[in-house]
Coordinates of C-alpha atoms in Angstrom, one line a residue:
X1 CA 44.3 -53.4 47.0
X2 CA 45.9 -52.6 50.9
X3 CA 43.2 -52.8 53.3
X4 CA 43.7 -49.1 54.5
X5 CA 43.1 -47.7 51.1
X6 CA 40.1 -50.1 50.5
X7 CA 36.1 -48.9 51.6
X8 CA 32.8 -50.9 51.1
X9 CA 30.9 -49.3 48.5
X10 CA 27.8 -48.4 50.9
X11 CA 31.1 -46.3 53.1
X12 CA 32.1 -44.9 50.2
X13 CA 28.1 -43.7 48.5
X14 CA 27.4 -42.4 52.3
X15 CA 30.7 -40.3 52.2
X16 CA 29.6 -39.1 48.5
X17 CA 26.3 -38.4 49.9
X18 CA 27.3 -36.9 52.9
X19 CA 29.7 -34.0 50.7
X20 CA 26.2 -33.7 48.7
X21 CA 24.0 -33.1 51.6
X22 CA 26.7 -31.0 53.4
X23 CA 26.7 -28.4 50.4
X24 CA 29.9 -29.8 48.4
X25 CA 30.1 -29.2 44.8
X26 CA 32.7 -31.2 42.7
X27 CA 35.0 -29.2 40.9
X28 CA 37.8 -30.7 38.2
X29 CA 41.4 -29.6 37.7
X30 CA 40.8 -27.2 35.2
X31 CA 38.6 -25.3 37.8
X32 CA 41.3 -25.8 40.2
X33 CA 44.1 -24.5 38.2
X34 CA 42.4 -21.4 37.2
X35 CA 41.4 -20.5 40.7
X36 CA 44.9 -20.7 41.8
X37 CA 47.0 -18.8 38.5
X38 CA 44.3 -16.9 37.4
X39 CA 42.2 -16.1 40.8
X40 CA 38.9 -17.2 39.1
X41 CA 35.8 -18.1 41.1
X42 CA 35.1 -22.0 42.4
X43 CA 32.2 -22.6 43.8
X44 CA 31.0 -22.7 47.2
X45 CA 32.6 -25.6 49.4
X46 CA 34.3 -27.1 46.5
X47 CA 36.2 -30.5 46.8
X48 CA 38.1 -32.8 44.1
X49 CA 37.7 -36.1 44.1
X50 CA 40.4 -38.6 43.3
X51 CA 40.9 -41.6 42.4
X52 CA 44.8 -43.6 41.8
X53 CA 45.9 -46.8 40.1
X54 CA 43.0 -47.6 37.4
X55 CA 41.0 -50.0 39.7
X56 CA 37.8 -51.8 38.2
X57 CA 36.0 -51.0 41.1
X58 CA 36.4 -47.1 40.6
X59 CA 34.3 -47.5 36.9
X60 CA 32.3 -50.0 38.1
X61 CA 31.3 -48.7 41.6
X62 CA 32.8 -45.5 42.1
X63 CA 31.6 -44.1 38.6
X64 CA 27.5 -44.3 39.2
X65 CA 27.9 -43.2 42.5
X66 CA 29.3 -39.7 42.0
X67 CA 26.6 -39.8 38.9
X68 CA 24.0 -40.1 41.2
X69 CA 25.0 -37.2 43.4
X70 CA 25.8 -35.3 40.1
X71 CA 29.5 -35.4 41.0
X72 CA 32.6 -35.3 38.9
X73 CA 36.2 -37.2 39.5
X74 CA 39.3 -37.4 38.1
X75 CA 40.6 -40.7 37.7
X76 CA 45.0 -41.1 37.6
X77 CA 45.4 -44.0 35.2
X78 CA 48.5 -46.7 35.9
X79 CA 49.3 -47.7 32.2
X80 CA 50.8 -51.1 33.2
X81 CA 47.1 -52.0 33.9
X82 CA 45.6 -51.9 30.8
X83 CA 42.8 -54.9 30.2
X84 CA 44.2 -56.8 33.2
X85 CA 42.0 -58.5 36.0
X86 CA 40.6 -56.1 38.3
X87 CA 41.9 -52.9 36.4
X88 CA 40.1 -50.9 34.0
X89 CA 40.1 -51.8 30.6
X90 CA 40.7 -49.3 27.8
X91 CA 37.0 -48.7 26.9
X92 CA 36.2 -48.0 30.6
X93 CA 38.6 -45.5 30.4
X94 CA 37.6 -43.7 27.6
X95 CA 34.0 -43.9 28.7
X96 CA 34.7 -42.1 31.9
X97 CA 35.7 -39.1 29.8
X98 CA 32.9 -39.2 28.0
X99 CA 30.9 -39.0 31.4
X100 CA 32.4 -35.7 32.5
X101 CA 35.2 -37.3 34.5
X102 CA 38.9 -36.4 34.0
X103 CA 41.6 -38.7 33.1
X104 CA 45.7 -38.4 34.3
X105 CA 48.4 -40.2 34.7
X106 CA 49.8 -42.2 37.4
X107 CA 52.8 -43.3 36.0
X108 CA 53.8 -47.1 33.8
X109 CA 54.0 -49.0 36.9
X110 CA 53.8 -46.6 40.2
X111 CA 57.7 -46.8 40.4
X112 CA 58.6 -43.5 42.4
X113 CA 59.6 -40.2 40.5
X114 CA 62.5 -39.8 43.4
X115 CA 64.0 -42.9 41.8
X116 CA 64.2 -42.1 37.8
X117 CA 66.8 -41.2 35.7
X118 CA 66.1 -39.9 31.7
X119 CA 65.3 -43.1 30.2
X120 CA 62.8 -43.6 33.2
X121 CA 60.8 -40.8 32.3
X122 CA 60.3 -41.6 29.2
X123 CA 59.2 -44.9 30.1
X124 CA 56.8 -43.7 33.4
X125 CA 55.6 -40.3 32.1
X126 CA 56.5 -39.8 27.9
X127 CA 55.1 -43.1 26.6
X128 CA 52.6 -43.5 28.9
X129 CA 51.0 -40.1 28.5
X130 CA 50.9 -40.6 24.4
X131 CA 49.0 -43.4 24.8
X132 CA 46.7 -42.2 27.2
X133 CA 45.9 -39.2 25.1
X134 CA 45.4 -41.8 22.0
X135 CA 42.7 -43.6 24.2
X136 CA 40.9 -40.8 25.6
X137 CA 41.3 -38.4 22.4
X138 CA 42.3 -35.6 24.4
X139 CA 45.4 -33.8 26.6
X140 CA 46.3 -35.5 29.5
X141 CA 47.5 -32.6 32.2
X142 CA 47.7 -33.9 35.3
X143 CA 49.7 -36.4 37.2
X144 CA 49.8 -37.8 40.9
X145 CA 52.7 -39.1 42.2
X146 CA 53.5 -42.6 42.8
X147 CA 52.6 -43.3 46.7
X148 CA 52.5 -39.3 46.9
X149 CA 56.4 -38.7 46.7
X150 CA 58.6 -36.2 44.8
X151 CA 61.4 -34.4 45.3
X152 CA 61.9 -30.3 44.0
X153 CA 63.8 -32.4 40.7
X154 CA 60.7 -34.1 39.7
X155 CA 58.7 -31.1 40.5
X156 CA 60.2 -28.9 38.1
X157 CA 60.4 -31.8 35.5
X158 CA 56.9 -32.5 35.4
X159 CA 56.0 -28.4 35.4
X160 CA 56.6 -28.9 31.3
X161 CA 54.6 -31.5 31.0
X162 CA 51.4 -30.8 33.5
X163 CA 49.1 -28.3 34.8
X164 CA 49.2 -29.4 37.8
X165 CA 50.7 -32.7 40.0
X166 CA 49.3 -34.1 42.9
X167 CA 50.8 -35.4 46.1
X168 CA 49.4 -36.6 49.8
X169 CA 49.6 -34.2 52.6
X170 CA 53.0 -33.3 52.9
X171 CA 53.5 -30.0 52.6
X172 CA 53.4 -28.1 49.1
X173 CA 56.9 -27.1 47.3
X174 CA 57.1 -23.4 48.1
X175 CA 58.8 -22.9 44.3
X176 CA 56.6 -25.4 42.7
X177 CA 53.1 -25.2 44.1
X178 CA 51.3 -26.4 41.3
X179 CA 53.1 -29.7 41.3
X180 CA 52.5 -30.4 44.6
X181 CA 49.1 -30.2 45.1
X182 CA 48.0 -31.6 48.5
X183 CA 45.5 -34.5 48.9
X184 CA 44.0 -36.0 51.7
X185 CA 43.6 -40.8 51.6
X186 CA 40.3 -41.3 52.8
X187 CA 39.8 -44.6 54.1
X188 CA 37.2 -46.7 55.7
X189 CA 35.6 -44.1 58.5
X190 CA 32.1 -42.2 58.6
X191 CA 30.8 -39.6 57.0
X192 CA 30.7 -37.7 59.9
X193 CA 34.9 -38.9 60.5
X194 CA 35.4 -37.9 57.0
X195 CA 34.1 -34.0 57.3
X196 CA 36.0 -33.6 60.5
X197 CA 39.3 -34.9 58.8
X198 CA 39.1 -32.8 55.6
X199 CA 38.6 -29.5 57.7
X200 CA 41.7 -30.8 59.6
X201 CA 44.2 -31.8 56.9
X202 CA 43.1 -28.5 54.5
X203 CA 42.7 -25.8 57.0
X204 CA 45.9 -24.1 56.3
X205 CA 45.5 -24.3 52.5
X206 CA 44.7 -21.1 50.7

């Protein structure tokens, strides 16, 4: 894993703790979706947390922490992964589900949507996303973009397959808003740091 995405895991339970003491509530996509088509109520201060590329460490650490806080992710799988060293196997997977958590997909193997032609997306999204559902035994409907990029092509492609898509902090696609959902790395800073830089980044959203 690059060092800038990577935290300890007593950084990363004092910046869970720190959305749990500050108010935060977790909310999942479905909650997110329906507050932005259908205008329904989220709770107060509510953040979604996010996890990309299937990482052993997210079940293994990252899992019991947000249990202990009584907090809820969604987890974007890389299918290329499956059962390989320091990646989540296909039980963990499934098990995360059965937690609460939310699965999506990350694409076969994090190639960028801005480079795919037709047989690509069957390979990185179609496939994949089959799969997935067989493992987890539900819909799969959401997706977060290979290192955060997409173009308006890929946008509108993925609109038929997902509720919504998620990118970094670029700004959102003024036609497709729901596939460009902005997210925010958080990497090894304070608590305190990490407050500061989500009012920052997300002050403008609506």
């Amino acid at each position: 894993m690059k060092s800038e995405y990577a935290v300890t895991p007593a950084t990363f339970e004092a910046q869970i703790k720190m959305l749990a003491d500050s108010g935060y509530h977790s909310i999942l996509p479905e909650q997110l979706y329906n507050y932005l088509v259908y205008n329904k109520t989220l709770p107060e201060k509510p953040v979604l947390i996010t996890f990309d590329d299937s990482r052993a460490e997210h079940f293994n650490i990252a899992a019991p922490v947000l249990q202990k806080y009584g907090f809820r992710g969604i987890f974007f799988i890389m299918t290329i992964t499956y059962n390989k060293k320091n990646y989540m196997t296909k039980g963990q997977i499934a098990e995360l589900t059965k937690m609460g958590h939310v699965i999506g997909l990350h694409s076969w193997d994090h190639v960028m949507v801005t480079k795919y032609n037709e047989d690509d997306w069957v390979k990185e999204l179609v496939n994949p996303k089959k799969e997935l559902e067989r493992i987890i035994g539900m819909p799969v409907e959401y997706w977060a973009y290979p290192n955060g990029v997409y173009n308006r092509k890929a946008a509108e492609r993925l609109s038929h397959d997902f509720k919504l898509s998620f990118i970094l902090t670029t700004p959102r696609d003024s036609l497709y808003p729901l596939q460009t959902v902005r997210r925010m790395i958080v990497p090894k800073i304070s608590a305190k740091t990490l407050l500061i830089s989500m009012h920052k980044v997300f002050r403008r959203e609506k």
